[in-house]
PDB file of C-alpha atoms in Angstrom:
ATOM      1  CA  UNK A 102      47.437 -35.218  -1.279  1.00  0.00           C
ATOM      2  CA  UNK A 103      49.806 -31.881  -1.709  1.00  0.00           C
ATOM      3  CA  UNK A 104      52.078 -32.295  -5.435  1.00  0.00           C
ATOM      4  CA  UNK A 105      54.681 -29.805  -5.352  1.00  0.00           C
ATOM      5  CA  UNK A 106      56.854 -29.452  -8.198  1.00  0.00           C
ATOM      6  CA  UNK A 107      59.027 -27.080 -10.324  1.00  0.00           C
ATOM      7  CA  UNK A 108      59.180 -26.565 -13.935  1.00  0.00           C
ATOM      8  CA  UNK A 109      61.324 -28.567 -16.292  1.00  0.00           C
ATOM      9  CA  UNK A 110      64.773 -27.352 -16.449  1.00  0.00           C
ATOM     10  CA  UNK A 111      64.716 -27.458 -20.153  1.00  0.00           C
ATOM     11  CA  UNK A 112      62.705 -23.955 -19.506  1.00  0.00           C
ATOM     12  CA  UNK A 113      66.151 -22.764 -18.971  1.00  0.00           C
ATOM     13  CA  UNK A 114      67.348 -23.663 -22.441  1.00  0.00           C
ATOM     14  CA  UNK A 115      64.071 -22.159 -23.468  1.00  0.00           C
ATOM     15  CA  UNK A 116      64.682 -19.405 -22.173  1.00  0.00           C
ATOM     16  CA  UNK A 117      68.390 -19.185 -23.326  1.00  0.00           C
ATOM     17  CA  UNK A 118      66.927 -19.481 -26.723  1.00  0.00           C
ATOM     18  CA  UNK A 119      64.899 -16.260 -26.568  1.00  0.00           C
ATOM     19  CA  UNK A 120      67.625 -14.789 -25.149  1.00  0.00           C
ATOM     20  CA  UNK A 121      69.650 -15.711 -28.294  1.00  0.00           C
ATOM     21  CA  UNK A 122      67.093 -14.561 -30.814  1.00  0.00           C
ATOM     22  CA  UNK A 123      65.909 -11.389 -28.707  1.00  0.00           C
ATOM     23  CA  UNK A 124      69.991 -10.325 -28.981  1.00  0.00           C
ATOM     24  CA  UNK A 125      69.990 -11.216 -32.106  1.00  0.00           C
ATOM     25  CA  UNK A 126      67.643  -9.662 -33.803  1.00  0.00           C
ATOM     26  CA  UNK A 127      67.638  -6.391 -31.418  1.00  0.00           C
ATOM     27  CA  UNK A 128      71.140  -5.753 -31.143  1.00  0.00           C
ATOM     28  CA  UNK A 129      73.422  -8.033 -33.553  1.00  0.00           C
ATOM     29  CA  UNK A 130      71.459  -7.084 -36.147  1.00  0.00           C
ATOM     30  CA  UNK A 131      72.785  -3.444 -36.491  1.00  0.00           C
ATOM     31  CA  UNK A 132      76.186  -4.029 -34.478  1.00  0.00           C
ATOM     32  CA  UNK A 133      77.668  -5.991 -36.931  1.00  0.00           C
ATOM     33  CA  UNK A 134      77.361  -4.124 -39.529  1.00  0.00           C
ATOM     34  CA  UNK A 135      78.228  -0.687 -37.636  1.00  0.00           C
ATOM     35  CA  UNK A 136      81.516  -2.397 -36.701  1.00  0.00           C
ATOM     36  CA  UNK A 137      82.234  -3.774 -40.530  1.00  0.00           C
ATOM     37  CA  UNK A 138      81.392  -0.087 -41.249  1.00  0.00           C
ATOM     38  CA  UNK A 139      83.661   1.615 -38.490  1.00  0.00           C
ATOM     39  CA  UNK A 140      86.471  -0.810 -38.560  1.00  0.00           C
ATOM     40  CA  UNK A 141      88.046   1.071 -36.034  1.00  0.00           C
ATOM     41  CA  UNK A 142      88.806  -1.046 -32.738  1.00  0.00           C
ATOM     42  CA  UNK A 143      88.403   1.327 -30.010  1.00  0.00           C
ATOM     43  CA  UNK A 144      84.700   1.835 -31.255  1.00  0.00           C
ATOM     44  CA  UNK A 145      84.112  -1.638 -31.835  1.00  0.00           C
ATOM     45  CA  UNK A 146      84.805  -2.246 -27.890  1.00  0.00           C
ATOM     46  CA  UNK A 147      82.246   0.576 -26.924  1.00  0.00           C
ATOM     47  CA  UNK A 148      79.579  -0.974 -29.221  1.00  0.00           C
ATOM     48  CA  UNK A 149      80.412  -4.538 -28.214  1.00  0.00           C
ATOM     49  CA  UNK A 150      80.909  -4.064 -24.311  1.00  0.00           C
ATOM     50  CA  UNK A 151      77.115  -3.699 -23.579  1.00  0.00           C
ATOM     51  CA  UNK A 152      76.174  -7.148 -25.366  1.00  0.00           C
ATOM     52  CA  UNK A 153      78.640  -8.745 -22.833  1.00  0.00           C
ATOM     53  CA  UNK A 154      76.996  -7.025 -19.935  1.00  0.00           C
ATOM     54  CA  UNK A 155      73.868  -7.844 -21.659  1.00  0.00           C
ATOM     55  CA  UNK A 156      74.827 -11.619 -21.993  1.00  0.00           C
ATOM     56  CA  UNK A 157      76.045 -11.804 -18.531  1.00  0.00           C
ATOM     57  CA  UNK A 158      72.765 -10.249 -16.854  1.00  0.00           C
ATOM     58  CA  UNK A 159      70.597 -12.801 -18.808  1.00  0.00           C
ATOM     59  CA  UNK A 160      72.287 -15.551 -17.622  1.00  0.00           C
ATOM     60  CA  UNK A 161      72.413 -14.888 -14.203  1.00  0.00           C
ATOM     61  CA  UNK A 162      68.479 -13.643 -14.572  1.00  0.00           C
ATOM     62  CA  UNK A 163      66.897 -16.451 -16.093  1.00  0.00           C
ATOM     63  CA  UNK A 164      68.888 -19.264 -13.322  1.00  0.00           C
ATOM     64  CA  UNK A 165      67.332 -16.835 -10.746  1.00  0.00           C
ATOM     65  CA  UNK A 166      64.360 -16.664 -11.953  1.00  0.00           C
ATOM     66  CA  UNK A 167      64.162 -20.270 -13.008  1.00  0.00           C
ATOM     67  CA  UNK A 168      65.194 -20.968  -9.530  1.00  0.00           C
ATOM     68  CA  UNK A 169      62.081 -18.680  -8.085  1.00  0.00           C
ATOM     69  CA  UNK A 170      59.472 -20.753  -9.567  1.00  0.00           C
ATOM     70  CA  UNK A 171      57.078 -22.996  -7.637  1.00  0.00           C
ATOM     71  CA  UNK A 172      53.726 -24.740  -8.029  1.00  0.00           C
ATOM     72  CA  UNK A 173      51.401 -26.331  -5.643  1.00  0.00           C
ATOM     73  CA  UNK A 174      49.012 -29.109  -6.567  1.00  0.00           C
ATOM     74  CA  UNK A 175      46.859 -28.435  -2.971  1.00  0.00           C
ATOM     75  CA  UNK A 176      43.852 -30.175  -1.765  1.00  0.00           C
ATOM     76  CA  UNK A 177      41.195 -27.742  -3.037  1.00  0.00           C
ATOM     77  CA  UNK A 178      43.828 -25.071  -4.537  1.00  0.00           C
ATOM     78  CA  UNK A 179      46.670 -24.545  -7.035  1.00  0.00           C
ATOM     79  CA  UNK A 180      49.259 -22.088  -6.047  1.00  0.00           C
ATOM     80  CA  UNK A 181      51.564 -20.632  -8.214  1.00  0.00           C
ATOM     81  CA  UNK A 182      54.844 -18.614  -6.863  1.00  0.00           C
ATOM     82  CA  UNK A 183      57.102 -17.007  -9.299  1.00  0.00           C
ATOM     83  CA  UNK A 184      59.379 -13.898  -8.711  1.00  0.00           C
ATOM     84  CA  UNK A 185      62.936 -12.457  -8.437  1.00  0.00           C
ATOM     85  CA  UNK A 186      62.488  -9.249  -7.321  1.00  0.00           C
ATOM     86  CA  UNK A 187      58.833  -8.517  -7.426  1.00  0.00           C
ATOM     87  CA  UNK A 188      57.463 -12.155  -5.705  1.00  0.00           C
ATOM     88  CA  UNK A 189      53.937 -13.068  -7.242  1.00  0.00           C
ATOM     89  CA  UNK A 190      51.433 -15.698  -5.692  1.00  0.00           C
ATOM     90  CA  UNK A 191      48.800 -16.514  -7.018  1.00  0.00           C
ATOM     91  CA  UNK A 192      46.017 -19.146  -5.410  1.00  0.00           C
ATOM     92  CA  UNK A 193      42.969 -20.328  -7.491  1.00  0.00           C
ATOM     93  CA  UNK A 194      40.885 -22.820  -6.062  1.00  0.00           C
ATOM     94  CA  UNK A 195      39.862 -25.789  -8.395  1.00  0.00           C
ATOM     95  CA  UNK A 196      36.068 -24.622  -7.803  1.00  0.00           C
ATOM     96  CA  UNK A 197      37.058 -21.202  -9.544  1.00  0.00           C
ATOM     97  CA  UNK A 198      38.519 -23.010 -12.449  1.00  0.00           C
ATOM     98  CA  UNK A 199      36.563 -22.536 -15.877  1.00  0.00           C
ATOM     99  CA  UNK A 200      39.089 -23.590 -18.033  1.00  0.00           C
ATOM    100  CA  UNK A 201      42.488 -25.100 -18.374  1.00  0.00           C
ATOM    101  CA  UNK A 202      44.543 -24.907 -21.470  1.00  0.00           C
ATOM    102  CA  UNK A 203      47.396 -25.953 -22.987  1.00  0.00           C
ATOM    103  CA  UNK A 204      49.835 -23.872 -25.663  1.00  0.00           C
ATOM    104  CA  UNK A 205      53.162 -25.170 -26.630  1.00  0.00           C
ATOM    105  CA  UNK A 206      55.599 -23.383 -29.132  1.00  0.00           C
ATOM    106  CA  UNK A 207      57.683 -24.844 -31.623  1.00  0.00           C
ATOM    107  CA  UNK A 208      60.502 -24.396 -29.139  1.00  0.00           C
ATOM    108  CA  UNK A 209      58.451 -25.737 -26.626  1.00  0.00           C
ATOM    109  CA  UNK A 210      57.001 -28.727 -28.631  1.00  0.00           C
ATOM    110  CA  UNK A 211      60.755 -29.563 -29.920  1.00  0.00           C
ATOM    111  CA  UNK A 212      62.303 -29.541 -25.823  1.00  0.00           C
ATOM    112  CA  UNK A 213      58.768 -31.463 -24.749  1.00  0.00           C
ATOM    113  CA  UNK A 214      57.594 -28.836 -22.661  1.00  0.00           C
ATOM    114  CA  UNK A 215      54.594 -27.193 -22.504  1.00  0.00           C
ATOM    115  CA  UNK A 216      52.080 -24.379 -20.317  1.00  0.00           C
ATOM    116  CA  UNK A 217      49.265 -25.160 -18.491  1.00  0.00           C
ATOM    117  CA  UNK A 218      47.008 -22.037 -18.640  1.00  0.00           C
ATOM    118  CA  UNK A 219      44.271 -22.063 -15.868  1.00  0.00           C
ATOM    119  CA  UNK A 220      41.155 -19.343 -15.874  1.00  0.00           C
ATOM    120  CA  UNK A 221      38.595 -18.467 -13.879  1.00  0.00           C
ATOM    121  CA  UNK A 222      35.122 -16.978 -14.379  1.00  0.00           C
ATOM    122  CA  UNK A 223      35.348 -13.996 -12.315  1.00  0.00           C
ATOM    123  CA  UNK A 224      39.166 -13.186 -13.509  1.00  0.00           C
ATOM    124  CA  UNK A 225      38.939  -9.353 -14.650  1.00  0.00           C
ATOM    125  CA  UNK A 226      41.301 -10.032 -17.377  1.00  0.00           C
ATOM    126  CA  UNK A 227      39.559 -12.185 -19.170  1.00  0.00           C
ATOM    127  CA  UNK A 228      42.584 -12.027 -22.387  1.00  0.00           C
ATOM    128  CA  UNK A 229      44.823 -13.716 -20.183  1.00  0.00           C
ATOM    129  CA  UNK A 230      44.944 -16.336 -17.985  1.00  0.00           C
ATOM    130  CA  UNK A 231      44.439 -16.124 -13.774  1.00  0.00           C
ATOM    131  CA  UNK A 232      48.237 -18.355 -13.659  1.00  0.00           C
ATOM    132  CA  UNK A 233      50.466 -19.742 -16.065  1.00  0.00           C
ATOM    133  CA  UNK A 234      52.344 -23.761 -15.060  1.00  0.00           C
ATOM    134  CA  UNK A 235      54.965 -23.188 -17.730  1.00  0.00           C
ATOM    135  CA  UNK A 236      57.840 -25.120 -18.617  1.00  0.00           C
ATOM    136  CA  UNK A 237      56.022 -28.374 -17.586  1.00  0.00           C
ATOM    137  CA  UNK A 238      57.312 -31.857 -18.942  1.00  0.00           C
ATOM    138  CA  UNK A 239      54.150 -34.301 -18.549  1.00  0.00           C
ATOM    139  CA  UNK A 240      51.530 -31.835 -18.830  1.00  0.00           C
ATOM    140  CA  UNK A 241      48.766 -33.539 -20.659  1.00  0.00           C
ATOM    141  CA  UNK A 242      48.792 -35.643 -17.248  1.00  0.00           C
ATOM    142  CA  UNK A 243      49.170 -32.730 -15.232  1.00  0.00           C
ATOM    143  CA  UNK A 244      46.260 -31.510 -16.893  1.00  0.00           C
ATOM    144  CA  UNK A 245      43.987 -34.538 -16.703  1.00  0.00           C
ATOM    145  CA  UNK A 246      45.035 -34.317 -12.430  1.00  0.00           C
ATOM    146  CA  UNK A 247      43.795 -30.193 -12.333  1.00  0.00           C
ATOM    147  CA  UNK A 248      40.714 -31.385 -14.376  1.00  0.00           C
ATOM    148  CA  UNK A 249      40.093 -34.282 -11.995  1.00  0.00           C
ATOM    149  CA  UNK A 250      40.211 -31.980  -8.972  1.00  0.00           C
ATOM    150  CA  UNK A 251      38.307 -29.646 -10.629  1.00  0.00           C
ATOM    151  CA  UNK A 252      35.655 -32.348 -11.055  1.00  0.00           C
ATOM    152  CA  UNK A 253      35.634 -33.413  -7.773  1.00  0.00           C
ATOM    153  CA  UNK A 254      35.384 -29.967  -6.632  1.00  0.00           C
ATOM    154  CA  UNK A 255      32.432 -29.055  -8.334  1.00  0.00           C
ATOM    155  CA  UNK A 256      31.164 -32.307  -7.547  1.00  0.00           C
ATOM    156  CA  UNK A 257      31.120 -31.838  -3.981  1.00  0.00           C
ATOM    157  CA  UNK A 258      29.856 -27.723  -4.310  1.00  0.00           C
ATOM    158  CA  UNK A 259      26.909 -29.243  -6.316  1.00  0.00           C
ATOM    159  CA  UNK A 260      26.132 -32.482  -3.056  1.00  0.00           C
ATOM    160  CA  UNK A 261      26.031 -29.179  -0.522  1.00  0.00           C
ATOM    161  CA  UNK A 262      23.832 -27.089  -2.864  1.00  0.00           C
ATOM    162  CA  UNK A 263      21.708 -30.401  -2.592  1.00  0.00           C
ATOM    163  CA  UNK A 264      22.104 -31.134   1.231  1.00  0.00           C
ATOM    164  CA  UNK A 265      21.100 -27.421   2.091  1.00  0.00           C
ATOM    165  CA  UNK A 266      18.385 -27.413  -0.559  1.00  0.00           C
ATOM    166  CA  UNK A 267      17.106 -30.628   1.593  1.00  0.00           C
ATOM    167  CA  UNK A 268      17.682 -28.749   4.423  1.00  0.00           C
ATOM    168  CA  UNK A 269      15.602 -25.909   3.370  1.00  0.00           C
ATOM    169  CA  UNK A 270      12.330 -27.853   2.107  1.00  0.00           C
ATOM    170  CA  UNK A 271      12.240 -29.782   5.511  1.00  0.00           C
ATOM    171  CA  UNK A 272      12.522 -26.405   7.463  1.00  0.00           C
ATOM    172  CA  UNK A 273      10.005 -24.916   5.525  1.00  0.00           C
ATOM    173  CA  UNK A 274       7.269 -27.935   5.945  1.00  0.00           C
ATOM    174  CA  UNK A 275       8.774 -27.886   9.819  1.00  0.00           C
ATOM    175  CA  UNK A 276       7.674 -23.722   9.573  1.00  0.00           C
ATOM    176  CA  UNK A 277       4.245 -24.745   7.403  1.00  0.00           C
ATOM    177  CA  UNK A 278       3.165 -27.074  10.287  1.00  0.00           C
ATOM    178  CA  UNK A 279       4.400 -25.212  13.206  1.00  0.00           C
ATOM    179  CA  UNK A 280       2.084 -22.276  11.371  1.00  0.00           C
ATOM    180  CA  UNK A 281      -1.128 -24.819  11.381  1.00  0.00           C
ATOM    181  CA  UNK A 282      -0.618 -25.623  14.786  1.00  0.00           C
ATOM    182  CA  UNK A 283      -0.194 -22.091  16.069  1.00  0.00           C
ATOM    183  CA  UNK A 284      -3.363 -21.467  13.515  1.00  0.00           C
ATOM    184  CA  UNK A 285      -5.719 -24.152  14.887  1.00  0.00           C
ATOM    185  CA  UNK A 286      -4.285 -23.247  18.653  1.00  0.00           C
ATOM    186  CA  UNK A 287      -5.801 -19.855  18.308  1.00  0.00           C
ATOM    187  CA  UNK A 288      -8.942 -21.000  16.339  1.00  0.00           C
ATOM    188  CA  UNK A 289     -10.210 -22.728  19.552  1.00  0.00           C
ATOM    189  CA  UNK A 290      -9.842 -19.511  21.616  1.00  0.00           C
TER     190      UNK A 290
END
């Protein structure tokens, strides 16, 4: 069974959000009152024209970059595509997976969305997580479905460790008999 899905739109608004505080606080916060200060119109243009540019860019931005986002529920893998101008893929397979996580914002909790945060044991950064499933609407059953695989996956790693550990005993009593025949062979030379 291959689920492939995209994140809620809602992540959008999200994002829109940010957008609205990050301007906020990093630019309104001192353009307003230069311009009260200046009151001079020309000079209210020049610091006012690069918050339209500004405003324009993010919009267009976070559609395409909305619109670049992909996951892949996979048989025995997770794939996770994001990526507007530098692409990023990143493939964990659900026997890798040590952990799976979710966080959720105030923003997020108040749109319903959450992340999904997936590590691995042998991920070098061990701060953050190997991919991120963000934006996503049902995700305490999206989780329960990674855990499941992951469950399964381990499940069957653990049946081969078994089947080969068979494997090995009966080729070792096959080698310990083989070795008393060989033994007794040349005992009667």
């Amino acid at each position: 069974m291959v689920l492939k899905f995209r994140p809620d739109p809602k992540l959008k608004i999200l994002y829109g959000i940010y957008a609205i505080i990050g301007i906020t606080a990093g630019y309104l916060s001192w353009a307003i009152p230069l311009a009260i200060l200046l009151a001079d119109q020309f000079l209210i243009m020049v610091i006012y024209a690069p918050l339209i540019a500004i405003v324009i860019f993010l919009s267009i931005w976070i559609n395409k970059f909305y619109n670049s986002i992909f996951y892949s529920l996979m048989e025995n893998e997770i794939i996770v595509e994001r990526g507007v101008i530098w692409k990023k893929k990143n493939i964990i397979p659900y026997s890798k997976i040590t952990n799976v996580d979710v966080s959720q914002g105030p923003l997020e909790r108040a749109l319903g969305i959450a992340s999904i945060r997936i590590q691995t044991a042998g991920y070098s950064g061990a701060a953050r997580p190997e991919a991120s499933l963000i934006g996503i609407r049902n995700y305490e059953r999206l989780k329960n479905t990674i855990l499941e695989k992951v469950r399964k996956s381990t499940s069957a790693i653990r049946q081969e460790k078994e089947v080969s550990t068979q494997i090995l005993e009966e080729l070792k009593t096959i080698r310990d008999l083989l070795e008393k025949k060989k033994r007794k062979k040349s005992q009667r030379k």
